Amino acid sequence: MPDTLSRTVPGPSPSPSTERPLPTAICSIAGLGHYLPERVLTNDELALTVDTSDEWIMERTGIRGRHCAAPEEATSDMAHRASLEALADAGVHPAELDLILLATSTPDTPVPSTACYLQTRLGCKRVPAMDIAAGCAGYGFALHMAAGAVKSGMHNTVLVVGADTLTRITNYADRQSCILFGDGAGAAVVRPGGRFDVLYSNIGSDGDGASMIRVRAGGSRTPASAESVASAGHTLEIHGREVFKAAVLQMTDCIRKAAAAVGVRPEDFDLIIPHQANARIIEAVGRQLDITDKRVVIDMIETGNTAAASIPVALGRARRRGLLHPGQLVATVGFGAGLAWACQILHIRN
Ligand code: UT7
């Protein structure tokens, strides 16, 4: 597995927007922000307590380290940091928000919503705030709902956040899954007239795959008990190989459908940013689409799988690395527990 960060950065490329008419924007993203906790847990450190090695993890996943929240740090704390950055980037004051949608599978507490903790931290009292649970596709689901809310005119300025503290529900006795997860948060301010036009948005779910990625206990089916704790029922279980295959099929299909919907070919996207779960999944998606170069972004070497934060974190990091340029078409595609998936196409304004 190559060191994915050392790949050369693609420069601006001619956008299909100059050649073909693109659909009218549904809404736009005015600002982006993300946050990764300071502490990094490396593969070598993990290998001290788990029967694994840096070599295996790099080869099978493309992950070398993952950020881990500090003991006192919860999902809303990371969401707050990412949101402040997104608001500053957009030049929007928290008082201008009229809706907060926070995607997470690791809320601060089961009740109330983590979005409400975020709302009070931001000081925007009375703004409706709620959580969205769609696993690693959660940010895309929240963005989809925000796009509809803005397009309908019912809301004007929506804060969309994807934030997860997966290390809190990781079973470190399960070497297949514990190597994958990290913590983080990403945020976007959605309103009309921002820098990234959202041209297309689609979401989907398949509850038949519910048992493929799940936390068994702690809900109404199996309430918390001494037995549920002892049997690791509060940790994330993954059927790795099945999820791998489903992720490749679904994300490839999403990109093809999204391209067709806006009248371009998958190879016309300047960047495709898939959910960052495993570099081999992303490489397989690229092969299916016949795009085997850096346009298909792999950026989990330092972060691992940050669930709902994965796409806004990868988008923000792509911008910091100078990968985003005016005129580009960028496709994002998420996939995870539910099963659930979400795909958006962004056009970067000139
Ligand atoms: O957002 C969606 C969330 N989840 C995912 O996307 C996860 C998708 N799945 C995956 O990323 C991969 O399936 C995993 C990384 C979880 C596992 O990789 P794999 O290539 O599918 O490995 P495997 O489970 O088929 O295991 C292959 C071998 C097994 O040994 P044997 O039976 O061949 O002797 C495992 O016991 O590798 C062994 N193995 C490990 N060895 C060292 C499994 N995990 C480890 C490990 N270190 N951490």
CSV table of C-alpha atoms and ligand atoms in Angstrom, one decimal:
chain,number,residue,atom,x,y,z
A,1,MET,CA,0.0,0.0,0.0
A,2,PRO,CA,1.6,3.3,-1.0
A,3,ASP,CA,1.8,6.2,1.4
A,4,THR,CA,-1.3,7.9,0.2
A,5,LEU,CA,-0.3,11.4,1.4
A,6,SER,CA,2.8,11.4,-0.7
A,7,ARG,CA,0.8,11.2,-3.9
A,8,THR,CA,1.2,14.2,-6.1
A,9,VAL,CA,-1.5,16.8,-6.0
A,10,PRO,CA,-3.6,17.2,-9.2
A,11,GLY,CA,-3.7,20.8,-10.4
A,12,PRO,CA,-6.8,22.6,-11.8
A,13,SER,CA,-8.3,20.8,-14.8
A,14,PRO,CA,-10.7,22.0,-17.4
A,15,SER,CA,-14.2,21.5,-15.9
A,16,PRO,CA,-17.0,20.0,-17.8
A,17,SER,CA,-18.9,23.1,-16.7
A,18,THR,CA,-17.1,25.0,-19.5
A,19,GLU,CA,-18.2,22.4,-22.0
A,20,ARG,CA,-21.7,21.4,-20.9
A,21,PRO,CA,-24.5,23.2,-19.2
A,22,LEU,CA,-24.8,22.1,-15.6
A,23,PRO,CA,-28.1,21.9,-13.7
A,24,THR,CA,-29.2,24.8,-11.5
A,25,ALA,CA,-27.8,24.6,-7.9
A,26,ILE,CA,-30.2,23.2,-5.2
A,27,CYS,CA,-28.3,25.3,-2.6
A,28,SER,CA,-24.7,25.9,-1.8
A,29,ILE,CA,-22.1,25.4,0.9
A,30,ALA,CA,-20.7,28.8,2.1
A,31,GLY,CA,-18.1,27.5,4.5
A,32,LEU,CA,-16.4,24.3,5.7
A,33,GLY,CA,-14.6,23.3,8.9
A,34,HIS,CA,-13.2,20.2,10.5
A,35,TYR,CA,-11.6,19.1,13.7
A,36,LEU,CA,-9.5,16.1,14.6
A,37,PRO,CA,-8.4,15.5,18.3
A,38,GLU,CA,-4.8,16.0,19.2
A,39,ARG,CA,-3.9,12.4,20.3
A,40,VAL,CA,-2.9,10.0,17.5
A,41,LEU,CA,-3.0,6.3,18.1
A,42,THR,CA,-0.5,4.7,15.7
A,43,ASN,CA,-0.6,1.1,14.4
A,44,ASP,CA,2.6,0.4,16.3
A,45,GLU,CA,1.0,1.5,19.5
A,46,LEU,CA,-2.1,-0.6,18.8
A,47,ALA,CA,0.1,-3.6,18.1
A,48,LEU,CA,1.3,-3.5,21.7
A,49,THR,CA,-2.1,-4.6,23.0
A,50,VAL,CA,-3.8,-6.1,19.9
A,51,ASP,CA,-2.6,-9.1,17.9
A,52,THR,CA,-1.9,-7.1,14.7
A,53,SER,CA,0.9,-5.2,13.0
A,54,ASP,CA,1.6,-1.9,11.2
A,55,GLU,CA,2.3,-3.9,8.1
A,56,TRP,CA,-1.0,-5.8,8.1
A,57,ILE,CA,-3.1,-2.7,8.8
A,58,MET,CA,-1.3,-0.6,6.1
A,59,GLU,CA,-1.6,-3.4,3.6
A,60,ARG,CA,-5.2,-4.2,4.2
A,61,THR,CA,-6.6,-0.8,5.0
A,62,GLY,CA,-4.2,2.1,4.2
A,63,ILE,CA,-4.4,3.4,7.8
A,64,ARG,CA,-1.4,4.2,9.8
A,65,GLY,CA,-2.9,6.2,12.7
A,66,ARG,CA,-6.2,7.5,14.0
A,67,HIS,CA,-7.0,10.6,16.1
A,68,CYS,CA,-8.6,9.7,19.5
A,69,ALA,CA,-10.7,12.1,21.5
A,70,ALA,CA,-9.4,13.0,25.0
A,71,PRO,CA,-11.2,11.4,27.9
A,72,GLU,CA,-13.1,14.6,28.6
A,73,GLU,CA,-13.9,15.2,24.9
A,74,ALA,CA,-17.3,14.1,23.6
A,75,THR,CA,-18.9,14.3,20.1
A,76,SER,CA,-20.5,17.8,20.7
A,77,ASP,CA,-17.1,19.2,21.7
A,78,MET,CA,-15.6,18.1,18.4
A,79,ALA,CA,-18.7,19.2,16.5
A,80,HIS,CA,-18.4,22.6,18.2
A,81,ARG,CA,-14.8,23.1,17.0
A,82,ALA,CA,-15.6,22.1,13.5
A,83,SER,CA,-18.7,24.3,13.4
A,84,LEU,CA,-16.8,27.4,14.6
A,85,GLU,CA,-14.3,26.9,11.8
A,86,ALA,CA,-17.1,26.4,9.2
A,87,LEU,CA,-19.0,29.5,10.4
A,88,ALA,CA,-15.8,31.6,10.3
A,89,ASP,CA,-15.1,30.3,6.8
A,90,ALA,CA,-18.6,31.2,5.7
A,91,GLY,CA,-18.5,34.6,7.4
A,92,VAL,CA,-21.7,33.6,9.2
A,93,HIS,CA,-22.5,34.5,12.8
A,94,PRO,CA,-24.2,31.7,14.9
A,95,ALA,CA,-27.2,34.0,15.3
A,96,GLU,CA,-27.8,33.8,11.6
A,97,LEU,CA,-28.4,30.0,11.7
A,98,ASP,CA,-32.0,28.8,11.5
A,99,LEU,CA,-31.4,25.1,11.6
A,100,ILE,CA,-28.8,22.7,13.0
A,101,LEU,CA,-28.5,19.1,11.7
A,102,LEU,CA,-25.9,16.9,13.4
A,103,ALA,CA,-25.2,13.5,12.0
A,104,THR,CA,-23.8,11.0,14.5
A,105,SER,CA,-23.9,7.4,15.7
A,106,THR,CA,-22.1,8.3,19.0
A,107,PRO,CA,-24.2,11.0,20.7
A,108,ASP,CA,-22.9,12.6,23.9
A,109,THR,CA,-26.0,11.0,25.6
A,110,PRO,CA,-28.9,9.0,24.3
A,111,VAL,CA,-31.2,11.9,25.4
A,112,PRO,CA,-31.2,14.8,24.5
A,113,SER,CA,-29.8,15.2,21.0
A,114,THR,CA,-26.2,16.1,20.6
A,115,ALA,CA,-27.3,18.9,18.3
A,116,CYS,CA,-29.0,20.5,21.3
A,117,TYR,CA,-25.7,20.5,23.2
A,118,LEU,CA,-24.0,22.0,20.1
A,119,GLN,CA,-26.7,24.7,19.8
A,120,THR,CA,-26.2,25.9,23.4
A,121,ARG,CA,-22.4,25.9,23.0
A,122,LEU,CA,-22.8,28.1,19.8
A,123,GLY,CA,-25.2,30.4,21.7
A,124,CYS,CA,-27.9,30.3,19.1
A,125,LYS,CA,-30.9,29.8,21.4
A,126,ARG,CA,-34.2,28.7,19.9
A,127,VAL,CA,-32.7,27.5,16.6
A,128,PRO,CA,-34.2,24.0,15.9
A,129,ALA,CA,-31.5,21.4,16.4
A,130,MET,CA,-31.6,17.7,15.8
A,131,ASP,CA,-29.5,14.6,15.3
A,132,ILE,CA,-29.6,12.4,12.2
A,133,ALA,CA,-28.5,8.7,12.4
A,134,ALA,CA,-27.3,7.3,9.1
A,135,GLY,CA,-24.0,5.8,10.1
A,136,CYS,CA,-21.0,6.8,8.0
A,137,ALA,CA,-23.4,8.3,5.4
A,138,GLY,CA,-24.8,10.6,8.1
A,139,TYR,CA,-23.2,13.8,6.8
A,140,GLY,CA,-24.6,13.2,3.3
A,141,PHE,CA,-28.1,12.6,4.8
A,142,ALA,CA,-27.9,15.8,6.8
A,143,LEU,CA,-26.7,17.8,3.8
A,144,HIS,CA,-29.5,16.3,1.7
A,145,MET,CA,-32.1,17.4,4.3
A,146,ALA,CA,-30.4,20.9,4.6
A,147,ALA,CA,-30.5,21.2,0.8
A,148,GLY,CA,-34.3,20.5,0.8
A,149,ALA,CA,-34.9,22.9,3.6
A,150,VAL,CA,-33.1,25.7,1.9
A,151,LYS,CA,-34.5,25.0,-1.6
A,152,SER,CA,-38.0,25.0,-0.1
A,153,GLY,CA,-37.5,28.3,1.4
A,154,MET,CA,-38.4,27.0,4.9
A,155,HIS,CA,-34.8,27.7,6.1
A,156,ASN,CA,-32.1,29.9,4.9
A,157,THR,CA,-28.9,29.1,6.8
A,158,VAL,CA,-28.3,25.6,8.0
A,159,LEU,CA,-25.4,24.2,9.9
A,160,VAL,CA,-24.7,20.6,8.8
A,161,VAL,CA,-22.3,18.6,11.0
A,162,GLY,CA,-20.9,15.0,10.8
A,163,ALA,CA,-19.3,14.1,14.1
A,164,ASP,CA,-18.4,10.7,15.7
A,165,THR,CA,-16.3,9.4,18.6
A,166,LEU,CA,-16.1,5.8,17.3
A,167,THR,CA,-13.2,5.0,19.7
A,168,ARG,CA,-15.8,5.1,22.5
A,169,ILE,CA,-17.7,2.2,21.0
A,170,THR,CA,-14.8,0.2,19.6
A,171,ASN,CA,-14.2,-3.3,20.8
A,172,TYR,CA,-10.4,-3.5,21.2
A,173,ALA,CA,-10.7,-7.2,21.6
A,174,ASP,CA,-11.8,-7.5,17.9
A,175,ARG,CA,-8.7,-7.0,15.8
A,176,GLN,CA,-10.7,-7.0,12.6
A,177,SER,CA,-12.6,-3.8,13.4
A,178,CYS,CA,-10.6,-2.0,16.1
A,179,ILE,CA,-7.9,-1.0,13.7
A,180,LEU,CA,-10.3,1.0,11.5
A,181,PHE,CA,-11.8,3.7,13.7
A,182,GLY,CA,-10.8,7.2,14.7
A,183,ASP,CA,-12.6,10.3,16.0
A,184,GLY,CA,-13.4,13.6,14.3
A,185,ALA,CA,-15.9,16.2,13.2
A,186,GLY,CA,-16.7,18.1,10.0
A,187,ALA,CA,-19.1,20.9,9.4
A,188,ALA,CA,-20.6,22.9,6.5
A,189,VAL,CA,-22.8,26.0,6.4
A,190,VAL,CA,-25.5,25.6,3.8
A,191,ARG,CA,-27.3,28.6,2.4
A,192,PRO,CA,-28.0,30.1,-1.0
A,193,GLY,CA,-25.1,31.7,-2.8
A,194,GLY,CA,-22.0,30.1,-1.2
A,195,ARG,CA,-18.8,28.8,-2.7
A,196,PHE,CA,-19.7,25.2,-3.5
A,197,ASP,CA,-22.9,24.8,-5.4
A,198,VAL,CA,-24.7,21.6,-4.6
A,199,LEU,CA,-25.9,20.4,-8.0
A,200,TYR,CA,-27.2,17.0,-7.0
A,201,SER,CA,-28.1,15.1,-3.9
A,202,ASN,CA,-29.4,11.6,-3.4
A,203,ILE,CA,-29.7,9.3,-0.4
A,204,GLY,CA,-30.8,5.7,0.1
A,205,SER,CA,-31.1,2.9,2.7
A,206,ASP,CA,-31.4,-0.9,2.8
A,207,GLY,CA,-32.6,-2.2,6.2
A,208,ASP,CA,-32.0,-5.8,5.1
A,209,GLY,CA,-28.4,-5.1,5.8
A,210,ALA,CA,-29.0,-3.8,9.3
A,211,SER,CA,-27.0,-6.6,11.0
A,212,MET,CA,-23.9,-6.0,8.9
A,213,ILE,CA,-22.8,-3.0,11.0
A,214,ARG,CA,-24.4,-2.5,14.4
A,215,VAL,CA,-24.2,-1.9,18.1
A,216,ARG,CA,-26.3,-4.7,19.6
A,217,ALA,CA,-27.2,-3.4,23.0
A,218,GLY,CA,-28.2,-0.2,24.7
A,219,GLY,CA,-31.4,0.4,22.9
A,220,SER,CA,-35.0,-0.7,23.5
A,221,ARG,CA,-34.4,-4.2,22.1
A,222,THR,CA,-31.6,-5.0,24.5
A,223,PRO,CA,-31.3,-2.4,27.3
A,224,ALA,CA,-28.1,-1.9,29.0
A,225,SER,CA,-27.3,-4.6,31.6
A,226,ALA,CA,-24.3,-6.1,33.3
A,227,GLU,CA,-24.6,-9.0,30.8
A,228,SER,CA,-24.8,-6.6,27.8
A,229,VAL,CA,-21.7,-4.9,29.0
A,230,ALA,CA,-19.8,-8.1,29.7
A,231,SER,CA,-20.6,-9.4,26.2
A,232,ALA,CA,-19.3,-6.2,24.5
A,233,GLY,CA,-22.9,-5.5,23.3
A,234,HIS,CA,-22.3,-1.8,23.4
A,235,THR,CA,-19.5,-1.9,20.8
A,236,LEU,CA,-19.5,-1.8,17.1
A,237,GLU,CA,-19.8,-5.1,15.2
A,238,ILE,CA,-18.9,-5.3,11.6
A,239,HIS,CA,-19.1,-8.1,9.0
A,240,GLY,CA,-16.0,-6.8,7.3
A,241,ARG,CA,-15.9,-8.7,4.1
A,242,GLU,CA,-19.7,-8.3,3.4
A,243,VAL,CA,-19.5,-4.6,4.1
A,244,PHE,CA,-16.5,-4.3,1.9
A,245,LYS,CA,-18.3,-5.8,-1.1
A,246,ALA,CA,-21.5,-3.8,-0.5
A,247,ALA,CA,-19.6,-0.6,-0.1
A,248,VAL,CA,-17.8,-1.0,-3.4
A,249,LEU,CA,-21.0,-1.9,-5.3
A,250,GLN,CA,-23.1,0.8,-3.8
A,251,MET,CA,-20.6,3.7,-4.0
A,252,THR,CA,-19.9,2.8,-7.6
A,253,ASP,CA,-23.6,2.8,-8.5
A,254,CYS,CA,-24.1,6.1,-6.7
A,255,ILE,CA,-21.4,7.8,-8.6
A,256,ARG,CA,-22.6,6.4,-12.0
A,257,LYS,CA,-26.2,7.6,-11.2
A,258,ALA,CA,-25.0,11.0,-10.0
A,259,ALA,CA,-23.0,11.6,-13.2
A,260,ALA,CA,-25.9,10.6,-15.4
A,261,ALA,CA,-28.2,12.8,-13.5
A,262,VAL,CA,-26.1,15.9,-14.2
A,263,GLY,CA,-25.2,14.9,-17.7
A,264,VAL,CA,-21.6,14.1,-17.3
A,265,ARG,CA,-19.5,10.9,-17.2
A,266,PRO,CA,-17.8,9.6,-14.0
A,267,GLU,CA,-14.4,10.5,-15.5
A,268,ASP,CA,-15.6,14.1,-15.9
A,269,PHE,CA,-15.4,14.6,-12.1
A,270,ASP,CA,-12.3,16.4,-11.1
A,271,LEU,CA,-12.4,14.8,-7.7
A,272,ILE,CA,-14.4,11.9,-6.2
A,273,ILE,CA,-14.3,11.9,-2.4
A,274,PRO,CA,-15.7,8.6,-1.1
A,275,HIS,CA,-16.2,7.7,2.6
A,276,GLN,CA,-12.8,7.0,4.0
A,277,ALA,CA,-13.2,3.5,5.5
A,278,ASN,CA,-10.5,1.5,3.7
A,279,ALA,CA,-8.1,2.4,0.9
A,280,ARG,CA,-8.8,-0.9,-0.8
A,281,ILE,CA,-12.5,-0.1,-1.0
A,282,ILE,CA,-11.8,3.2,-2.6
A,283,GLU,CA,-9.3,1.7,-5.1
A,284,ALA,CA,-11.9,-0.9,-6.1
A,285,VAL,CA,-14.5,1.8,-6.6
A,286,GLY,CA,-12.0,3.7,-8.8
A,287,ARG,CA,-11.3,0.5,-10.8
A,288,GLN,CA,-15.0,-0.1,-11.4
A,289,LEU,CA,-15.3,3.5,-12.7
A,290,ASP,CA,-12.1,3.2,-14.8
A,291,ILE,CA,-10.5,6.0,-12.8
A,292,THR,CA,-7.3,4.8,-11.3
A,293,ASP,CA,-5.5,8.1,-10.6
A,294,LYS,CA,-5.6,10.7,-7.8
A,295,ARG,CA,-9.0,12.0,-8.8
A,296,VAL,CA,-10.4,9.3,-6.5
A,297,VAL,CA,-9.3,10.7,-3.1
A,298,ILE,CA,-7.7,8.4,-0.5
A,299,ASP,CA,-7.1,10.2,2.7
A,300,MET,CA,-7.4,8.0,5.7
A,301,ILE,CA,-3.7,7.2,6.5
A,302,GLU,CA,-3.7,9.6,9.4
A,303,THR,CA,-7.4,9.6,10.4
A,304,GLY,CA,-8.8,6.0,10.0
A,305,ASN,CA,-12.6,5.8,9.5
A,306,THR,CA,-14.2,8.7,11.3
A,307,ALA,CA,-17.8,7.7,10.3
A,308,ALA,CA,-20.1,10.7,9.8
A,309,ALA,CA,-17.1,13.0,9.9
A,310,SER,CA,-15.2,11.2,7.1
A,311,ILE,CA,-16.4,13.1,4.1
A,312,PRO,CA,-16.4,16.7,5.5
A,313,VAL,CA,-13.0,16.0,7.0
A,314,ALA,CA,-11.6,14.6,3.7
A,315,LEU,CA,-13.2,17.6,1.8
A,316,GLY,CA,-11.6,20.1,4.2
A,317,ARG,CA,-8.2,18.3,4.1
A,318,ALA,CA,-8.4,18.3,0.2
A,319,ARG,CA,-8.9,22.0,0.3
A,320,ARG,CA,-5.9,22.5,2.7
A,321,ARG,CA,-3.8,20.4,0.4
A,322,GLY,CA,-4.7,22.7,-2.6
A,323,LEU,CA,-6.8,20.1,-4.4
A,324,LEU,CA,-9.9,22.3,-4.8
A,325,HIS,CA,-10.1,24.8,-7.6
A,326,PRO,CA,-12.8,27.0,-9.1
A,327,GLY,CA,-14.8,25.4,-11.9
A,328,GLN,CA,-14.3,21.8,-10.6
A,329,LEU,CA,-16.9,19.2,-10.2
A,330,VAL,CA,-16.5,17.2,-7.0
A,331,ALA,CA,-18.6,14.1,-6.2
A,332,THR,CA,-18.8,12.9,-2.6
A,333,VAL,CA,-20.2,9.5,-1.7
A,334,GLY,CA,-20.8,8.0,1.8
A,335,PHE,CA,-21.8,4.4,2.8
A,336,GLY,CA,-22.3,2.8,6.2
A,337,ALA,CA,-24.6,1.3,8.8
A,338,GLY,CA,-28.2,1.0,7.9
A,339,LEU,CA,-27.2,0.1,5.3
A,340,ALA,CA,-27.3,3.7,4.2
A,341,TRP,CA,-25.6,5.7,1.4
A,342,ALA,CA,-25.6,9.3,0.2
A,343,CYS,CA,-24.1,11.1,-2.8
A,344,GLN,CA,-23.7,14.7,-3.7
A,345,ILE,CA,-22.2,16.7,-6.5
A,346,LEU,CA,-20.6,20.0,-5.8
A,347,HIS,CA,-19.5,22.6,-8.3
A,348,ILE,CA,-16.9,25.0,-7.1
A,349,ARG,CA,-17.8,28.6,-8.1
A,350,ASN,CA,-15.4,30.7,-10.1
B,1,UT7,O1,-18.2,2.5,6.7
B,1,UT7,C1,-18.3,1.1,6.6
B,1,UT7,C2,-17.6,0.7,7.8
B,1,UT7,N1,-16.8,-0.5,7.7
B,1,UT7,C3,-16.0,-0.8,6.6
B,1,UT7,O2,-16.0,-0.3,5.6
B,1,UT7,C4,-15.2,-2.0,6.8
B,1,UT7,C5,-15.1,-2.8,5.5
B,1,UT7,N2,-14.2,-4.0,5.6
B,1,UT7,C6,-12.9,-3.9,5.7
B,1,UT7,O3,-12.3,-2.8,5.7
B,1,UT7,C7,-12.1,-5.2,5.7
B,1,UT7,O4,-13.0,-6.2,5.5
B,1,UT7,C8,-11.4,-5.3,7.1
B,1,UT7,C9,-10.2,-4.4,7.2
B,1,UT7,C10,-12.3,-5.2,8.3
B,1,UT7,C11,-10.8,-6.8,7.1
B,1,UT7,O5,-9.9,-6.9,6.0
B,1,UT7,P1,-10.0,-8.2,5.1
B,1,UT7,O6,-9.0,-8.1,4.1
B,1,UT7,O7,-11.4,-8.4,4.8
B,1,UT7,O8,-9.5,-9.4,6.2
B,1,UT7,P2,-10.3,-10.6,6.7
B,1,UT7,O9,-11.4,-10.3,7.7
B,1,UT7,O10,-10.8,-11.4,5.5
B,1,UT7,O11,-9.2,-11.4,7.4
B,1,UT7,C12,-8.1,-12.0,6.7
B,1,UT7,C13,-7.1,-12.6,7.7
B,1,UT7,C14,-7.7,-13.5,8.7
B,1,UT7,O12,-6.8,-14.5,9.0
B,1,UT7,P3,-7.0,-16.0,8.4
B,1,UT7,O13,-8.3,-16.5,8.8
B,1,UT7,O14,-6.9,-15.8,6.9
B,1,UT7,O15,-5.8,-16.7,9.0
B,1,UT7,C15,-7.9,-12.6,9.9
B,1,UT7,O16,-7.9,-13.3,11.1
B,1,UT7,O17,-6.5,-11.5,8.4
B,1,UT7,C16,-6.7,-11.7,9.8
B,1,UT7,N3,-6.9,-10.4,10.4
B,1,UT7,C17,-5.8,-9.7,10.9
B,1,UT7,N4,-4.5,-10.0,11.0
B,1,UT7,C18,-3.8,-9.0,11.6
B,1,UT7,C19,-8.0,-9.7,10.6
B,1,UT7,N5,-7.8,-8.6,11.2
B,1,UT7,C20,-6.4,-8.5,11.5
B,1,UT7,C21,-5.6,-7.6,12.1
B,1,UT7,N6,-4.2,-7.9,12.1
B,1,UT7,N7,-6.0,-6.4,12.6
